[in-house]
Structure formats: structure tokens, C-alpha cells
Amino acid sequence: MILITFVSFRIQPHLKESFEARPWGCVFPILALAGLVGARLMNSRLRELGAFLCSCLFILGMLTSVAFGVYPYVLPSNSDPALSLTVSNAAAPLYGLKVGLIWFIPGMLLATSYFVYIYRSFSGKVKPM
């Protein structure tokens, strides 16, 4: 992790610029480090759950660190900044975003209700071997 972090800051200058411009973003790498240390130190009776939650915290910290570091770029270009893909030029048209937002909630409710129906339909009928 230390080697990858060092190499990432050397290869991608946007990371250093983002963290210098907004120092509050250092909380994300700290979360990743806390998750990594916590996963290594788990030794209690609930250590499987604790290790799992700490590894989730590590992954969350690493992903949010990357997202914070490259924002507003989605896919930065090292050779020519004009070729970079940013949040604004990668976004769908406003109409499409509005329609997607309107359909998201009913779609998720439909998918969740179907999952619950299928789970309840088969949960009592499957016999263990």
C-alpha cells in the first residue's frame, strides 16, 4: 500500500494538487489506514466480523481517497490535460439525468420487492442435503 501510494503520487500530479487544495480530504487515507491496522489487530471473540468491517473500511478509504484525489477528473490524461475526461464533459444531458432520477426510486422498489418475493418463495422449500 505504501509503495502504490508513493508511485501514484509520482505518476498522477492531480492527487497532490487535490490534497493540497483541500486538506480535509486527508480523512479518507486515514480511514484506509485505520481499516488496515484494525484488520491486522483483530483478536477478540468477534474477530471475523471485526476483520470484515475493518477490511470494508480499508476499501472504502482507498476508493474515496482515489475519487477525492482525481476529482473533477474521471479519467485524467498525463500527456495532454485537454484530453482528460472530467465530470462535466462525461455527464449525460440534463434531461437524461432527470429521467434517470425519476425512475431510480420506482425501479429500486420493484427490484427489492421482487428479491423479497423470490427469497420468501424459496426459503422454506429448499431442504438441506
mmCIF file of C-alpha atoms in Angstrom:
data_model
loop_
_atom_site.group_PDB
_atom_site.id
_atom_site.type_symbol
_atom_site.label_atom_id
_atom_site.label_comp_id
_atom_site.label_asym_id
_atom_site.label_seq_id
_atom_site.Cartn_x
_atom_site.Cartn_y
_atom_site.Cartn_z
ATOM 1 C CA MET A 1 0.000 0.000 0.000
ATOM 2 C CA ILE A 2 2.836 2.397 0.807
ATOM 3 C CA LEU A 3 4.606 1.631 -2.472
ATOM 4 C CA ILE A 4 1.410 2.048 -4.518
ATOM 5 C CA THR A 5 0.637 5.338 -2.756
ATOM 6 C CA PHE A 6 4.132 6.665 -3.431
ATOM 7 C CA VAL A 7 4.033 5.644 -7.093
ATOM 8 C CA SER A 8 0.515 7.063 -7.524
ATOM 9 C CA PHE A 9 1.597 10.496 -6.293
ATOM 10 C CA ARG A 10 4.625 10.408 -8.608
ATOM 11 C CA ILE A 11 2.622 9.390 -11.686
ATOM 12 C CA GLN A 12 -0.539 11.453 -11.163
ATOM 13 C CA PRO A 13 0.100 15.102 -10.235
ATOM 14 C CA HIS A 14 -3.629 15.746 -9.722
ATOM 15 C CA LEU A 15 -3.510 13.765 -6.474
ATOM 16 C CA LYS A 16 -1.032 16.116 -4.826
ATOM 17 C CA GLU A 17 -2.881 19.190 -6.108
ATOM 18 C CA SER A 18 -6.228 17.955 -4.764
ATOM 19 C CA PHE A 19 -4.918 17.112 -1.310
ATOM 20 C CA GLU A 20 -3.031 20.417 -1.056
ATOM 21 C CA ALA A 21 -6.057 22.453 -2.177
ATOM 22 C CA ARG A 22 -8.453 20.673 0.218
ATOM 23 C CA PRO A 23 -6.563 19.313 3.224
ATOM 24 C CA TRP A 24 -9.755 18.000 4.850
ATOM 25 C CA GLY A 25 -9.592 15.166 2.289
ATOM 26 C CA CYS A 26 -6.784 13.567 4.283
ATOM 27 C CA VAL A 27 -9.516 11.926 6.354
ATOM 28 C CA PHE A 28 -10.001 9.347 3.559
ATOM 29 C CA PRO A 29 -6.458 7.927 3.616
ATOM 30 C CA ILE A 30 -6.654 7.945 7.420
ATOM 31 C CA LEU A 31 -9.812 5.808 7.200
ATOM 32 C CA ALA A 32 -7.974 3.390 4.919
ATOM 33 C CA LEU A 33 -5.028 3.207 7.283
ATOM 34 C CA ALA A 34 -7.314 2.686 10.286
ATOM 35 C CA GLY A 35 -9.090 -0.122 8.466
ATOM 36 C CA LEU A 36 -5.818 -1.781 7.541
ATOM 37 C CA VAL A 37 -4.424 -1.555 11.072
ATOM 38 C CA GLY A 38 -7.737 -2.689 12.571
ATOM 39 C CA ALA A 39 -7.909 -5.733 10.315
ATOM 40 C CA ARG A 40 -4.419 -6.764 11.375
ATOM 41 C CA LEU A 41 -5.103 -6.313 15.107
ATOM 42 C CA MET A 42 -8.382 -8.206 15.410
ATOM 43 C CA ASN A 43 -8.009 -10.830 18.145
ATOM 44 C CA SER A 44 -11.313 -10.868 20.002
ATOM 45 C CA ARG A 45 -14.135 -13.375 20.005
ATOM 46 C CA LEU A 46 -15.861 -11.474 17.177
ATOM 47 C CA ARG A 47 -12.693 -11.146 15.177
ATOM 48 C CA GLU A 48 -14.185 -12.414 11.921
ATOM 49 C CA LEU A 49 -16.851 -9.703 11.933
ATOM 50 C CA GLY A 50 -14.374 -7.087 13.111
ATOM 51 C CA ALA A 51 -11.820 -8.047 10.470
ATOM 52 C CA PHE A 52 -14.514 -7.951 7.799
ATOM 53 C CA LEU A 53 -15.709 -4.500 8.893
ATOM 54 C CA CYS A 54 -12.141 -3.215 9.064
ATOM 55 C CA SER A 55 -11.408 -4.514 5.570
ATOM 56 C CA CYS A 56 -14.609 -2.792 4.378
ATOM 57 C CA LEU A 57 -13.338 0.416 5.999
ATOM 58 C CA PHE A 58 -9.983 -0.043 4.238
ATOM 59 C CA ILE A 59 -11.624 -0.480 0.825
ATOM 60 C CA LEU A 60 -13.934 2.470 1.461
ATOM 61 C CA GLY A 61 -10.994 4.645 2.494
ATOM 62 C CA MET A 62 -8.931 3.685 -0.553
ATOM 63 C CA LEU A 63 -11.775 4.236 -3.033
ATOM 64 C CA THR A 64 -12.768 7.579 -1.540
ATOM 65 C CA SER A 65 -9.111 8.663 -1.488
ATOM 66 C CA VAL A 66 -8.815 7.979 -5.208
ATOM 67 C CA ALA A 67 -12.130 9.673 -6.012
ATOM 68 C CA PHE A 68 -11.158 12.707 -3.923
ATOM 69 C CA GLY A 69 -7.685 12.835 -5.402
ATOM 70 C CA VAL A 70 -8.631 12.823 -9.074
ATOM 71 C CA TYR A 71 -11.835 14.909 -8.808
ATOM 72 C CA PRO A 72 -13.052 16.613 -11.075
ATOM 73 C CA TYR A 73 -11.369 14.171 -13.444
ATOM 74 C CA VAL A 74 -12.915 10.811 -14.167
ATOM 75 C CA LEU A 75 -10.075 9.713 -16.427
ATOM 76 C CA PRO A 76 -7.145 12.151 -16.320
ATOM 77 C CA SER A 77 -4.666 12.392 -19.176
ATOM 78 C CA ASN A 78 -0.999 12.812 -18.306
ATOM 79 C CA SER A 79 0.050 13.727 -21.826
ATOM 80 C CA ASP A 80 -2.496 16.483 -22.601
ATOM 81 C CA PRO A 81 -4.902 17.879 -19.984
ATOM 82 C CA ALA A 82 -7.321 18.849 -22.764
ATOM 83 C CA LEU A 83 -7.839 15.139 -23.468
ATOM 84 C CA SER A 84 -8.912 14.387 -19.892
ATOM 85 C CA LEU A 85 -12.383 13.106 -19.201
ATOM 86 C CA THR A 86 -13.989 15.254 -16.495
ATOM 87 C CA VAL A 87 -17.222 15.027 -14.534
ATOM 88 C CA SER A 88 -18.809 17.814 -16.577
ATOM 89 C CA ASN A 89 -17.911 16.535 -20.038
ATOM 90 C CA ALA A 90 -18.702 12.912 -19.143
ATOM 91 C CA ALA A 91 -22.179 13.667 -17.762
ATOM 92 C CA ALA A 92 -25.309 12.739 -19.659
ATOM 93 C CA PRO A 93 -27.597 15.528 -20.849
ATOM 94 C CA LEU A 94 -29.695 17.146 -18.117
ATOM 95 C CA TYR A 95 -32.907 15.597 -19.438
ATOM 96 C CA GLY A 96 -31.444 12.099 -19.211
ATOM 97 C CA LEU A 97 -30.227 12.711 -15.661
ATOM 98 C CA LYS A 98 -33.676 13.923 -14.602
ATOM 99 C CA VAL A 99 -35.440 10.921 -16.165
ATOM 100 C CA GLY A 100 -32.922 8.570 -14.536
ATOM 101 C CA LEU A 101 -33.510 10.154 -11.148
ATOM 102 C CA ILE A 102 -37.283 9.939 -11.538
ATOM 103 C CA TRP A 103 -37.139 6.234 -12.470
ATOM 104 C CA PHE A 104 -34.473 5.237 -9.958
ATOM 105 C CA ILE A 105 -36.726 5.024 -6.895
ATOM 106 C CA PRO A 106 -39.572 3.034 -8.513
ATOM 107 C CA GLY A 107 -37.028 0.768 -10.204
ATOM 108 C CA MET A 108 -35.213 0.039 -6.954
ATOM 109 C CA LEU A 109 -38.508 -0.566 -5.143
ATOM 110 C CA LEU A 110 -39.534 -3.008 -7.872
ATOM 111 C CA ALA A 111 -36.194 -4.842 -7.755
ATOM 112 C CA THR A 112 -36.255 -5.011 -3.948
ATOM 113 C CA SER A 113 -39.824 -6.283 -3.817
ATOM 114 C CA TYR A 114 -39.013 -8.943 -6.432
ATOM 115 C CA PHE A 115 -35.989 -10.042 -4.405
ATOM 116 C CA VAL A 116 -38.101 -10.296 -1.235
ATOM 117 C CA TYR A 117 -40.782 -12.275 -3.092
ATOM 118 C CA ILE A 118 -38.274 -14.732 -4.557
ATOM 119 C CA TYR A 119 -36.487 -15.122 -1.218
ATOM 120 C CA ARG A 120 -39.715 -15.835 0.629
ATOM 121 C CA SER A 121 -40.932 -18.178 -2.104
ATOM 122 C CA PHE A 122 -37.875 -20.408 -1.950
ATOM 123 C CA SER A 123 -36.573 -20.016 1.601
ATOM 124 C CA GLY A 124 -38.936 -22.551 3.156
ATOM 125 C CA LYS A 125 -38.926 -25.058 0.290
ATOM 126 C CA VAL A 126 -35.252 -25.885 -0.055
ATOM 127 C CA LYS A 127 -34.157 -28.887 2.024
ATOM 128 C CA PRO A 128 -30.546 -29.235 3.164
ATOM 129 C CA MET A 129 -28.615 -32.251 1.890
#
